[in-house]
mmCIF file of C-alpha atoms and ligand atoms in Angstrom:
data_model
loop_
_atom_site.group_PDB
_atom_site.id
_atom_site.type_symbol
_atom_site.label_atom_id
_atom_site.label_comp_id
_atom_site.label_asym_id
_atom_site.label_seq_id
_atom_site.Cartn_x
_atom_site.Cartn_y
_atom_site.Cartn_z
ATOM 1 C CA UNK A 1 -104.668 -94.619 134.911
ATOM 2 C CA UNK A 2 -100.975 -93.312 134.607
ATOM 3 C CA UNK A 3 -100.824 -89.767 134.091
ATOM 4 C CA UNK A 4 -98.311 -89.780 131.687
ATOM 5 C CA UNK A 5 -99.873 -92.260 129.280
ATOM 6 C CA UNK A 6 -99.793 -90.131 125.998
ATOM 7 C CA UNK A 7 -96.311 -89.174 126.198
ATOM 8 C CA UNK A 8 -95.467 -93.392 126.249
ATOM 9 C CA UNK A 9 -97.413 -93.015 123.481
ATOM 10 C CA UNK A 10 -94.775 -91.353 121.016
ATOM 11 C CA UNK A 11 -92.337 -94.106 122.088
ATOM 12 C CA UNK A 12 -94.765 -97.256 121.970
ATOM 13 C CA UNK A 13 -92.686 -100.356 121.803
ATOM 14 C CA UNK A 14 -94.477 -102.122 119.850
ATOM 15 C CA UNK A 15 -93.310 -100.772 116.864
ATOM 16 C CA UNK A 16 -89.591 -99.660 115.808
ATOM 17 C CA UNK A 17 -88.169 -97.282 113.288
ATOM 18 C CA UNK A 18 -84.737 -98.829 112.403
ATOM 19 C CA UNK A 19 -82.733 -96.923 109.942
ATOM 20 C CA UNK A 20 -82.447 -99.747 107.323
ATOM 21 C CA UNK A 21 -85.887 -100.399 107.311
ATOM 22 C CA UNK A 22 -88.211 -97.965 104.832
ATOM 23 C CA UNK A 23 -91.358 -98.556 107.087
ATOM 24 C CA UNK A 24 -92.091 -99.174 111.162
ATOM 25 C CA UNK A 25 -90.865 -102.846 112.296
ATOM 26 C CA UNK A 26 -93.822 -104.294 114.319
ATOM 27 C CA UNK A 27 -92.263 -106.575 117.049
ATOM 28 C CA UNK A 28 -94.471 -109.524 118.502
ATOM 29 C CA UNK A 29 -94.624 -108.881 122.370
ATOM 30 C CA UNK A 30 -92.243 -111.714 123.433
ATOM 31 C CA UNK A 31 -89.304 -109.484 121.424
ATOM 32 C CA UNK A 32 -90.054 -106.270 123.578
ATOM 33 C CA UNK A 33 -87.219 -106.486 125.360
ATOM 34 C CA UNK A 34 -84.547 -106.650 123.430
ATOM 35 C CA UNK A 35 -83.218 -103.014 122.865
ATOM 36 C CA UNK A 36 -83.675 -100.886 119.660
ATOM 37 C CA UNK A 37 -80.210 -101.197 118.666
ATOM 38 C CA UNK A 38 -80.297 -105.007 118.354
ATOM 39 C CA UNK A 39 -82.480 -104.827 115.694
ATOM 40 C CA UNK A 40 -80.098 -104.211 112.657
ATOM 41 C CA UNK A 41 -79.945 -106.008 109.178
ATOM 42 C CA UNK A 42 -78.415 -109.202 109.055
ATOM 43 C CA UNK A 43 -76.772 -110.288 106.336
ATOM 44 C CA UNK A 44 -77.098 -113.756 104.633
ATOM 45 C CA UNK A 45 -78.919 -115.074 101.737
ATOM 46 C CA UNK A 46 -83.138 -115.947 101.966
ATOM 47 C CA UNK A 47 -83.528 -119.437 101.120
ATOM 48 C CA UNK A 48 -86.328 -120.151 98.465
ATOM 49 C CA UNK A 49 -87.929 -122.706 101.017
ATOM 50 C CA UNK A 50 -88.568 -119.501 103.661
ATOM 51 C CA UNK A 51 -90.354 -117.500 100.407
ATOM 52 C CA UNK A 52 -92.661 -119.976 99.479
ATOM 53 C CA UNK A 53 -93.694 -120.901 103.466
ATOM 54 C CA UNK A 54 -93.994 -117.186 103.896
ATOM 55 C CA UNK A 55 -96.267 -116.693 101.080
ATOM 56 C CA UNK A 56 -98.316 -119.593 101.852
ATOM 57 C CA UNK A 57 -98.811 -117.685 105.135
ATOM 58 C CA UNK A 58 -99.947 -114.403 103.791
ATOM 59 C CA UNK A 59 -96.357 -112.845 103.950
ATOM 60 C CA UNK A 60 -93.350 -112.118 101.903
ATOM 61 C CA UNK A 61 -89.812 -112.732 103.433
ATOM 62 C CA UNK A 62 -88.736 -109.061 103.024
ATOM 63 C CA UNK A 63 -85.321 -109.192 104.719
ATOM 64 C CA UNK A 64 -83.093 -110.743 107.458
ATOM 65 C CA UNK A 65 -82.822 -108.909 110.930
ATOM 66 C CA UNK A 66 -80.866 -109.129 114.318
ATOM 67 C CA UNK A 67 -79.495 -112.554 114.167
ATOM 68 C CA UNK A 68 -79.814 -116.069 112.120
ATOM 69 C CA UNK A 69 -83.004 -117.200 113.337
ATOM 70 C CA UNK A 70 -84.800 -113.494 112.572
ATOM 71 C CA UNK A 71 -87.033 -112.486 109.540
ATOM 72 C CA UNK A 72 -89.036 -109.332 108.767
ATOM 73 C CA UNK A 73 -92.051 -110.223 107.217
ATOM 74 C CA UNK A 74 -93.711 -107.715 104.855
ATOM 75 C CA UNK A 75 -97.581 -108.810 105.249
ATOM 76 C CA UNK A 76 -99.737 -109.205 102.172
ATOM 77 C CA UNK A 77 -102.798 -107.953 102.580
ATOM 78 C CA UNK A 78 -101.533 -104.227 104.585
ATOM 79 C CA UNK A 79 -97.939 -104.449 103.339
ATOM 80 C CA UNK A 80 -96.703 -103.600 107.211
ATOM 81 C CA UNK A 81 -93.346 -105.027 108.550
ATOM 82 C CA UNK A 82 -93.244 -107.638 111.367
ATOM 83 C CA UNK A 83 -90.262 -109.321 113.021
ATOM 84 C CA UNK A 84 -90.822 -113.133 113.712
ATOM 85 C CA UNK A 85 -88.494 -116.268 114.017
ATOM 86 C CA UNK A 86 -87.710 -118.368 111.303
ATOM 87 C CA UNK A 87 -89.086 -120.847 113.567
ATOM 88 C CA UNK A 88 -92.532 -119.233 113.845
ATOM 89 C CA UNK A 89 -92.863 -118.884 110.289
ATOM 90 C CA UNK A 90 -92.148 -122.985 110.141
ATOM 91 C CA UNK A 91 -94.149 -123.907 112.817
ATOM 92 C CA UNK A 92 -96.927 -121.505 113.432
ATOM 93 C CA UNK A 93 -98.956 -118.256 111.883
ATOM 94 C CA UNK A 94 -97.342 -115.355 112.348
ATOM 95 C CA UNK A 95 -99.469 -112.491 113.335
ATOM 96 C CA UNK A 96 -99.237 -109.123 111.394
ATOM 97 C CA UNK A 97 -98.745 -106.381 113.750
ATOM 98 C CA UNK A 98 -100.280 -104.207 111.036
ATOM 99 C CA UNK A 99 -103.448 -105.464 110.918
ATOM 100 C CA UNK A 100 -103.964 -106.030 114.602
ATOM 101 C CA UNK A 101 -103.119 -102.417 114.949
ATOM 102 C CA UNK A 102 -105.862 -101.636 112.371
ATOM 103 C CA UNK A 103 -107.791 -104.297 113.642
ATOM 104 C CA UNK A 104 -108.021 -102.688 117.014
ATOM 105 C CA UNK A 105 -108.704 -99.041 115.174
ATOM 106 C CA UNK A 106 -111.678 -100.975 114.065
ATOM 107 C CA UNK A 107 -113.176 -102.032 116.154
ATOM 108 C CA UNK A 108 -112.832 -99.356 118.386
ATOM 109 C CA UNK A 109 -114.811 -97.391 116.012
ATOM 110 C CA UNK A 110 -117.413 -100.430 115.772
ATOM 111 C CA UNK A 111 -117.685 -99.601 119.587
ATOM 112 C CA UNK A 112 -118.022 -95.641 119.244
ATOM 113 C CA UNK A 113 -114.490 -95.514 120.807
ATOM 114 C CA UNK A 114 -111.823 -93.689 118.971
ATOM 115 C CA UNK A 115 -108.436 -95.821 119.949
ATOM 116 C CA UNK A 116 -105.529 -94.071 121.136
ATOM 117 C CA UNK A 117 -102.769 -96.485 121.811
ATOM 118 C CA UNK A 118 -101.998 -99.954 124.236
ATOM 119 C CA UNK A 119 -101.288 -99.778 127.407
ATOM 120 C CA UNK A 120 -97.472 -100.387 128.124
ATOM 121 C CA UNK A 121 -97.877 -102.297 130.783
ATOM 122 C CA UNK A 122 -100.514 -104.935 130.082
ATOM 123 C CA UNK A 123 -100.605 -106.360 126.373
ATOM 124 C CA UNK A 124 -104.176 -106.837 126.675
ATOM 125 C CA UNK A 125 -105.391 -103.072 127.309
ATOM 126 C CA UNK A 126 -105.679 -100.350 125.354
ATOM 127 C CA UNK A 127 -106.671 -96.107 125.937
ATOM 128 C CA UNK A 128 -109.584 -95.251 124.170
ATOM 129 C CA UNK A 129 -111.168 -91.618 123.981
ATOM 130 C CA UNK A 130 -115.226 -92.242 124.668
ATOM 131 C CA UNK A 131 -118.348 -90.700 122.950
ATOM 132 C CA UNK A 132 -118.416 -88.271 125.919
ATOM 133 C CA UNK A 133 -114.649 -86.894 125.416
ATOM 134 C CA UNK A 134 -112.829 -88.799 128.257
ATOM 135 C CA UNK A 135 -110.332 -91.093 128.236
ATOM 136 C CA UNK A 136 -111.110 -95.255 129.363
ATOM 137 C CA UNK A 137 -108.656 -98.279 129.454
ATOM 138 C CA UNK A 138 -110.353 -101.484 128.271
ATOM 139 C CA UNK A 139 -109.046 -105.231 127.615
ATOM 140 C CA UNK A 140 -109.498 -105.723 123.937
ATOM 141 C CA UNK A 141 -111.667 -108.311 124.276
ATOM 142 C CA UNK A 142 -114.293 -106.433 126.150
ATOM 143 C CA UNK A 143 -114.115 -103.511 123.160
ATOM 144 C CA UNK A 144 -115.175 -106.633 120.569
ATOM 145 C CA UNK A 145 -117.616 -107.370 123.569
ATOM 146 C CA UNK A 146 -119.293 -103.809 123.224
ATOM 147 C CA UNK A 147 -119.186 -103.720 119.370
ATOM 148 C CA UNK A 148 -121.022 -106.754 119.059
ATOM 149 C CA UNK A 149 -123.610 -105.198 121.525
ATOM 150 C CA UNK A 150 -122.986 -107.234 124.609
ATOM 151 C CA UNK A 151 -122.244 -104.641 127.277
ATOM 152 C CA UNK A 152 -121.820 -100.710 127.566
ATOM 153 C CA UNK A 153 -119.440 -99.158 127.638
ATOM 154 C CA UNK A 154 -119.735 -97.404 131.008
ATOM 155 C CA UNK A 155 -117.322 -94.020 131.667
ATOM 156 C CA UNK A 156 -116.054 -94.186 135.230
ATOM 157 C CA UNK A 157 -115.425 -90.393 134.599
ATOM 158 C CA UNK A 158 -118.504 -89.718 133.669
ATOM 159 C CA UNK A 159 -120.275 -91.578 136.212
ATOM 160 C CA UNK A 160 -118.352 -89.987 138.836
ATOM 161 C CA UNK A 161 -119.592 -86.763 137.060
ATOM 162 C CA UNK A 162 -123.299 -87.937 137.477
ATOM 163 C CA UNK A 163 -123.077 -89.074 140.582
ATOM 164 C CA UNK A 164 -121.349 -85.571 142.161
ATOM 165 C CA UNK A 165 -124.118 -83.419 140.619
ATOM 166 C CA UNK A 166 -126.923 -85.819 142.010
ATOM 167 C CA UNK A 167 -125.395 -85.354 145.568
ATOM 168 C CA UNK A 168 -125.107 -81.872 144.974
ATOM 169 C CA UNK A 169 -128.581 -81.474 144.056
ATOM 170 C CA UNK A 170 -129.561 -82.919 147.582
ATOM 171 C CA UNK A 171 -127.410 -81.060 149.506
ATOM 172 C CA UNK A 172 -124.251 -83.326 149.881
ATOM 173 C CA UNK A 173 -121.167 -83.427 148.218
ATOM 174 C CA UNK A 174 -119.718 -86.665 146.732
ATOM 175 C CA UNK A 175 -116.482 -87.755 148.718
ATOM 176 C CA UNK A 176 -115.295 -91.013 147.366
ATOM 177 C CA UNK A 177 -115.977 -94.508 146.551
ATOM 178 C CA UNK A 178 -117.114 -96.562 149.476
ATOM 179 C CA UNK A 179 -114.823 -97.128 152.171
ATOM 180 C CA UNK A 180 -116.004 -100.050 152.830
ATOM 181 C CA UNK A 181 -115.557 -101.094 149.409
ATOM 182 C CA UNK A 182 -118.767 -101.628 148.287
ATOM 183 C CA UNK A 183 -119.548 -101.137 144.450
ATOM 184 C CA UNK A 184 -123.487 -99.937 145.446
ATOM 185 C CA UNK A 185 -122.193 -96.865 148.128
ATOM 186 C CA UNK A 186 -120.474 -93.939 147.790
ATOM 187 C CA UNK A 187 -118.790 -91.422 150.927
ATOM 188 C CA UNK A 188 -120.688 -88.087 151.245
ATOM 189 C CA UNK A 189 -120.578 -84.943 153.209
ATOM 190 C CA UNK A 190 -123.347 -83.196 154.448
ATOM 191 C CA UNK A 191 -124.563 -79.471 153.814
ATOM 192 C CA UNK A 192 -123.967 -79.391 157.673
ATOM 193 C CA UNK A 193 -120.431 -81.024 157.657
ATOM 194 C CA UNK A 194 -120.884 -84.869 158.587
ATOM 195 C CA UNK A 195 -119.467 -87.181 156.486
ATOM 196 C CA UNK A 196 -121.538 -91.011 155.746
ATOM 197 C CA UNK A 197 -121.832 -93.634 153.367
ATOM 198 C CA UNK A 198 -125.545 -93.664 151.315
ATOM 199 C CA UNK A 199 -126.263 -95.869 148.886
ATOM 200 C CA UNK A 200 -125.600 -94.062 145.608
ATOM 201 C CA UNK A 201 -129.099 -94.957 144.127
ATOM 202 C CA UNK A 202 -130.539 -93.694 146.958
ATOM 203 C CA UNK A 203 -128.509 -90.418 146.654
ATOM 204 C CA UNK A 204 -129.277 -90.309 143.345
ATOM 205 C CA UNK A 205 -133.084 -90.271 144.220
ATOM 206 C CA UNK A 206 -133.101 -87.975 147.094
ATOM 207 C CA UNK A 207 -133.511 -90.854 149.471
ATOM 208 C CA UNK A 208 -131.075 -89.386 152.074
ATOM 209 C CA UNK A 209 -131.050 -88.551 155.786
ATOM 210 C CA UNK A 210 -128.774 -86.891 157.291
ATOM 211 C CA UNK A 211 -127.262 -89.031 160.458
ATOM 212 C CA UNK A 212 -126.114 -85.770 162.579
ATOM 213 C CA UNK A 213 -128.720 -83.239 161.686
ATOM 214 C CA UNK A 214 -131.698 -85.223 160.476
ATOM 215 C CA UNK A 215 -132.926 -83.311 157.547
ATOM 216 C CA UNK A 216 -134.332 -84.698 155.283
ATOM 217 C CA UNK A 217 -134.377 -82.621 152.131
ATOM 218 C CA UNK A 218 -136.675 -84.671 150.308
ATOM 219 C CA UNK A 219 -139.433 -83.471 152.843
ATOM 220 C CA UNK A 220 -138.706 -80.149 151.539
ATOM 221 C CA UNK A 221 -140.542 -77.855 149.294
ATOM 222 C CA UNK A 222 -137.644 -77.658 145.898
ATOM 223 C CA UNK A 223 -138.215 -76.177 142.308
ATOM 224 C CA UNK A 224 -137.795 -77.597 138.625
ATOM 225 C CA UNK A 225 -135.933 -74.971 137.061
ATOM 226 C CA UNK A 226 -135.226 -74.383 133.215
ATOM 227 C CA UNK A 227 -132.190 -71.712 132.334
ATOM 228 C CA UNK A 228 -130.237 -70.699 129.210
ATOM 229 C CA UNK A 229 -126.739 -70.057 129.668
ATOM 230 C CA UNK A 230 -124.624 -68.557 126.953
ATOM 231 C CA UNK A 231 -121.123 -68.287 126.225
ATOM 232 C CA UNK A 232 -120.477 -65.580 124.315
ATOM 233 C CA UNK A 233 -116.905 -66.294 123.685
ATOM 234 C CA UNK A 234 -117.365 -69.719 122.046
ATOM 235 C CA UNK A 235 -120.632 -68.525 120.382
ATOM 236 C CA UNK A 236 -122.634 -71.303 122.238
ATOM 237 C CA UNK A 237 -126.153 -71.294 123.798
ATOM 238 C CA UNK A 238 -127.817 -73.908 125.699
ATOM 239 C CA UNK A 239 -130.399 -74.658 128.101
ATOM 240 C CA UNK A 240 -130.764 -76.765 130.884
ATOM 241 C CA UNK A 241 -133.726 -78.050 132.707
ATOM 242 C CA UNK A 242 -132.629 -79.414 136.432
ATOM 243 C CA UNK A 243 -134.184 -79.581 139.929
ATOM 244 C CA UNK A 244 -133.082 -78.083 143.099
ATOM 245 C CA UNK A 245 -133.655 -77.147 146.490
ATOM 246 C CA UNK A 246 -132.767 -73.268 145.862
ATOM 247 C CA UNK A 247 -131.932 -72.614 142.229
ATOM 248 C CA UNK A 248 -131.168 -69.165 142.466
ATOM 249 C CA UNK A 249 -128.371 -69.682 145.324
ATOM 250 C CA UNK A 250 -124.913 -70.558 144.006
ATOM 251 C CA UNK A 251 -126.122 -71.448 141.305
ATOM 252 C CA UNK A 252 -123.025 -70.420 138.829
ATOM 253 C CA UNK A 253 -120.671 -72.371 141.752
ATOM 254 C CA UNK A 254 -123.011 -75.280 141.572
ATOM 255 C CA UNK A 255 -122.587 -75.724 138.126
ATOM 256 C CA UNK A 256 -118.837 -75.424 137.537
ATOM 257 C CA UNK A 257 -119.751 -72.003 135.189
ATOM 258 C CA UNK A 258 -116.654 -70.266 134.443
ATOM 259 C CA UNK A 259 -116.637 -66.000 134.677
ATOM 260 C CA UNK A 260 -117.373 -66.023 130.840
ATOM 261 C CA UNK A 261 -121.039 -67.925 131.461
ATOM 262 C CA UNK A 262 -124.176 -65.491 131.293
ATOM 263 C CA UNK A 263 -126.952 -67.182 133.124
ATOM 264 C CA UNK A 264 -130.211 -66.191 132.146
ATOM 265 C CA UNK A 265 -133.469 -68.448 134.718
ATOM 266 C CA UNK A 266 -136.518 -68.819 131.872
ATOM 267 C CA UNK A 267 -138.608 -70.557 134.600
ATOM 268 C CA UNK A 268 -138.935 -72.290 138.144
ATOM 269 C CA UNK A 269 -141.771 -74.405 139.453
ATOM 270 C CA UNK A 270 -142.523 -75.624 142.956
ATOM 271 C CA UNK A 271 -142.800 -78.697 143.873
ATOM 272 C CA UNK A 272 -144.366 -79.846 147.292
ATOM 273 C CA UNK A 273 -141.047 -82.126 148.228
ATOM 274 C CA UNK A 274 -137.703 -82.775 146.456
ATOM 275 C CA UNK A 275 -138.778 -86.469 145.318
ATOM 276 C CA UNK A 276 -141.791 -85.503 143.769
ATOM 277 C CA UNK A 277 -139.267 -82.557 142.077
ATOM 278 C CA UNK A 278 -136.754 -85.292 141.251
ATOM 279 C CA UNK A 279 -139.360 -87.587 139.750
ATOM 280 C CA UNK A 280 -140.754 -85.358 137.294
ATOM 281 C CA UNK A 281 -137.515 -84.315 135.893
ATOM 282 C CA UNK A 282 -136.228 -87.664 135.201
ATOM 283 C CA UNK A 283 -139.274 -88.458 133.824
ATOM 284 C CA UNK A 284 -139.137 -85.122 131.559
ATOM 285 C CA UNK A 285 -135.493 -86.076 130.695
ATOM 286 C CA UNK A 286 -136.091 -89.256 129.343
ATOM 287 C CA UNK A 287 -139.153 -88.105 127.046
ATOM 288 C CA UNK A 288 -136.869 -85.433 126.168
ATOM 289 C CA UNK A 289 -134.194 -87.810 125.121
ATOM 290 C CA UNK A 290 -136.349 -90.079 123.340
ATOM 291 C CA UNK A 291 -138.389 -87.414 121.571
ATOM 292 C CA UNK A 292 -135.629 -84.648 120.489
ATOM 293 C CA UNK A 293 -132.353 -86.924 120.310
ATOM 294 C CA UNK A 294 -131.160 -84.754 117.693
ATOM 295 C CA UNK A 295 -131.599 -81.584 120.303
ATOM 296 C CA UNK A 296 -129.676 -83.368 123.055
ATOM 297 C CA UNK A 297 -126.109 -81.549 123.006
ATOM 298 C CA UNK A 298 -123.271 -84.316 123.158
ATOM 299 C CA UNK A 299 -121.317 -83.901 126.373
ATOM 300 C CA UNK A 300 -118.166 -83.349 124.579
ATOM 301 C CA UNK A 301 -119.660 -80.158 122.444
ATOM 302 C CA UNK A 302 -119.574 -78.051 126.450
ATOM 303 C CA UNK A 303 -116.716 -80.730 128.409
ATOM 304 C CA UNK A 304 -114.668 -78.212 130.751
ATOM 305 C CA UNK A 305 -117.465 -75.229 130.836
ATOM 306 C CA UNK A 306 -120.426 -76.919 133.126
ATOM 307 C CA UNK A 307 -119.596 -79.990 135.450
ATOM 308 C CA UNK A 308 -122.887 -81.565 134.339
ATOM 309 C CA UNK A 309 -122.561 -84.524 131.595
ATOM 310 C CA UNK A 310 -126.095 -84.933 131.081
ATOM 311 C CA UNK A 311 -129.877 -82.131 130.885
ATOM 312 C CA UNK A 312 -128.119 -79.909 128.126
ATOM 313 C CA UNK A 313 -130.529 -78.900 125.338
ATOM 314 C CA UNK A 314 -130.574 -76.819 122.053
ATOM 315 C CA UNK A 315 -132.669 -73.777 122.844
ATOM 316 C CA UNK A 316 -134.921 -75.123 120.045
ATOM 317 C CA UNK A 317 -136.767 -76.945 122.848
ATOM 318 C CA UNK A 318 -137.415 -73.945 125.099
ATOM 319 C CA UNK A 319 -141.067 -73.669 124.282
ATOM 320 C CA UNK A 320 -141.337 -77.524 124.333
ATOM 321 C CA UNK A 321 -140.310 -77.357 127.601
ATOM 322 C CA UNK A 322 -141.990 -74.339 128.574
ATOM 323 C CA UNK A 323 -145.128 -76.385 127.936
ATOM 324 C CA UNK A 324 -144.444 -79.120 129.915
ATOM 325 C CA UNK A 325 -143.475 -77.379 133.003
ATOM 326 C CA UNK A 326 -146.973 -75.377 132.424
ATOM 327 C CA UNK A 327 -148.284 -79.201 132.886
ATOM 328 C CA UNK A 328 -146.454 -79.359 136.093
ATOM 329 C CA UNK A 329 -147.504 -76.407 137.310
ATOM 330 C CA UNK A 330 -151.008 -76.694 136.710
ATOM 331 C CA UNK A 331 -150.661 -80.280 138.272
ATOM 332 C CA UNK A 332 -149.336 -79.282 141.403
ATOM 333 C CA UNK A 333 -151.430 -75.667 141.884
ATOM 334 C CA UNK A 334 -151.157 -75.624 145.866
ATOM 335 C CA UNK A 335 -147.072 -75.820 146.083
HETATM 336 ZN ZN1 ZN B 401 -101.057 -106.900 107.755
HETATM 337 ZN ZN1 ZN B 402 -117.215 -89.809 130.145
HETATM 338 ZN ZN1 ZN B 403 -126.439 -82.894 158.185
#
């Protein structure tokens, strides 16, 4: 994604503001080029034949622009200004850059997307800010696509996100993407220093050996751990139920916690090995999740305080939880 895609944003050439105009010219995408300046009133009568195609086509001929063969079409139905040919208007339907503008607002919405503006390089994309607070470029087809319930809409960011604080949990630290350039791998580095490629399900799970030193975490005793943190400056308390090998170590580091954070450990339980560990909290996650959605905190309520996206609760559900990880405990007496 170009970093500098909101300040092309201000300047989108898609629509123009020229001076004799009362309202933004939309200009179909074929037009793009010509500069800014070309795009002055021309003068010359509107012949009654243009009017009545115009209106038969949704439109009314508002004025005459840039040359002879140029109209700006004032759109019935959003009253927005569009530049087309005279020869579109005869020959085809002239598209309302109004309401494809709306159109794409939308159904961004429909998608849980708010839309932020086209990309200026490809006619078919558009920036989009997500549920979760970051910002994806999708074709607009594939937005319709997700409002009509046909796919996801998955954040790279936020997958990233997931997949760095799984590693982290076992030990490793997310590099890249695969060298090799498979979609199923990801590049990690070792507690110890060595670098591999691991299947990122696998990582994900705990199912990870170390090539140089052979440890094997999942083989190790690890904890289920359940801690309110509180930032007093923004007035906001959560909690957070995770596993990990050593929750008391690094534990501020681990989680991205800024000085501000007060960390405050309600509970650990021992497991016998980190899968076991890693089992049970996915499985308390997604009862969680299905049982409380209304106690789930949306990512975007604490983006840039923790570097986890997911596991953030209202304190409501401390006892909830506290309960469950009694379960645990009781299940699993010898750890
Ligand atoms: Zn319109
Ligand atoms: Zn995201
Ligand atoms: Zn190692």
């Amino acid at each position: 994604m170009p970093k500098d895609y909101l300040s092309r944003g201000g300047a989108s050439p898609w629509f123009l503001s020229p001076p004799h105009l009362d309202k933004p010219l939309h200009i179909p995408h074929r037009s793009r080029h010509v500069p800014a300046r070309d795009w002055t009133l021309y003068p010359g009568p509107i012949k009654p034949d243009w009017h009545a195609l115009a209106d038969r086509k949704g439109f009314q001929v508002h004025s005459r622009i840039r040359d002879r063969m140029h109209l700006v079409l004032d759109c019935n139905i959003c009253a927005a200004l569009t530049a087309h040919k005279l020869y579109t208007l005869r020959t085809a339907n002239p598209a309302c850059g109004g309401c494809q503008h709306r159109a794409r607002i939308e159904n961004a919405l429909g998608a849980g997307l708010v839309f932020l503006h086209r990309d200026p390089e490809h006619r078919h994309h558009g920036y989009y800010r997500a549920a979760c607070g970051h910002i994806v470029r999708r074709n607009f087809g594939f937005i319709e696509r997700v409002m009509r319930g046909e796919v996801d809409i998955r954040c790279e960011d936020c997958l990233n996100l997931r997949d760095a604080e799984g590693a982290r949990k076992q030990g490793w630290t997310l590099i890249s993407c695969d060298p090799e350039g498979y979609h199923n791998y990801r590049f990690y580095e070792h507690a110890c220093g060595h670098q591999q490629r691991v299947v990122r399900v696998n990582m994900q799970w705990g199912q990870v050996d170390c090539a140089r030193c052979g440890s094997s975490w999942t083989a190790r005793r690890s904890f289920i751990y359940l801690v309110r943190i509180t930032w007093p400056d923004r007035r906001l308390s959560v909690i957070k139920l995770g596993y990990s090998a050593n929750p008391a170590k690094r534990f501020r580091h681990q989680l991205g916690l800024g000085p501000s954070a007060r960390i405050e450990m309600l509970r650990t339980v021992t497991l016998p090995t980190g899968h076991r560990a890693c089992a049970l909290e996915k499985q308390a996650h997604a009862d969680l999740r299905k049982r409380f959605p209304d106690r789930v905190i949306p990512p975007a309520d604490f983006a840039g305080l923790i570097n986890v996206v997911t596991e953030i609760y209202h304190p409501d559900l401390i006892d909830h939880i506290q309960d469950r990880l009694d379960q645990i405990a009781r299940d699993h007496p010898e750890s």
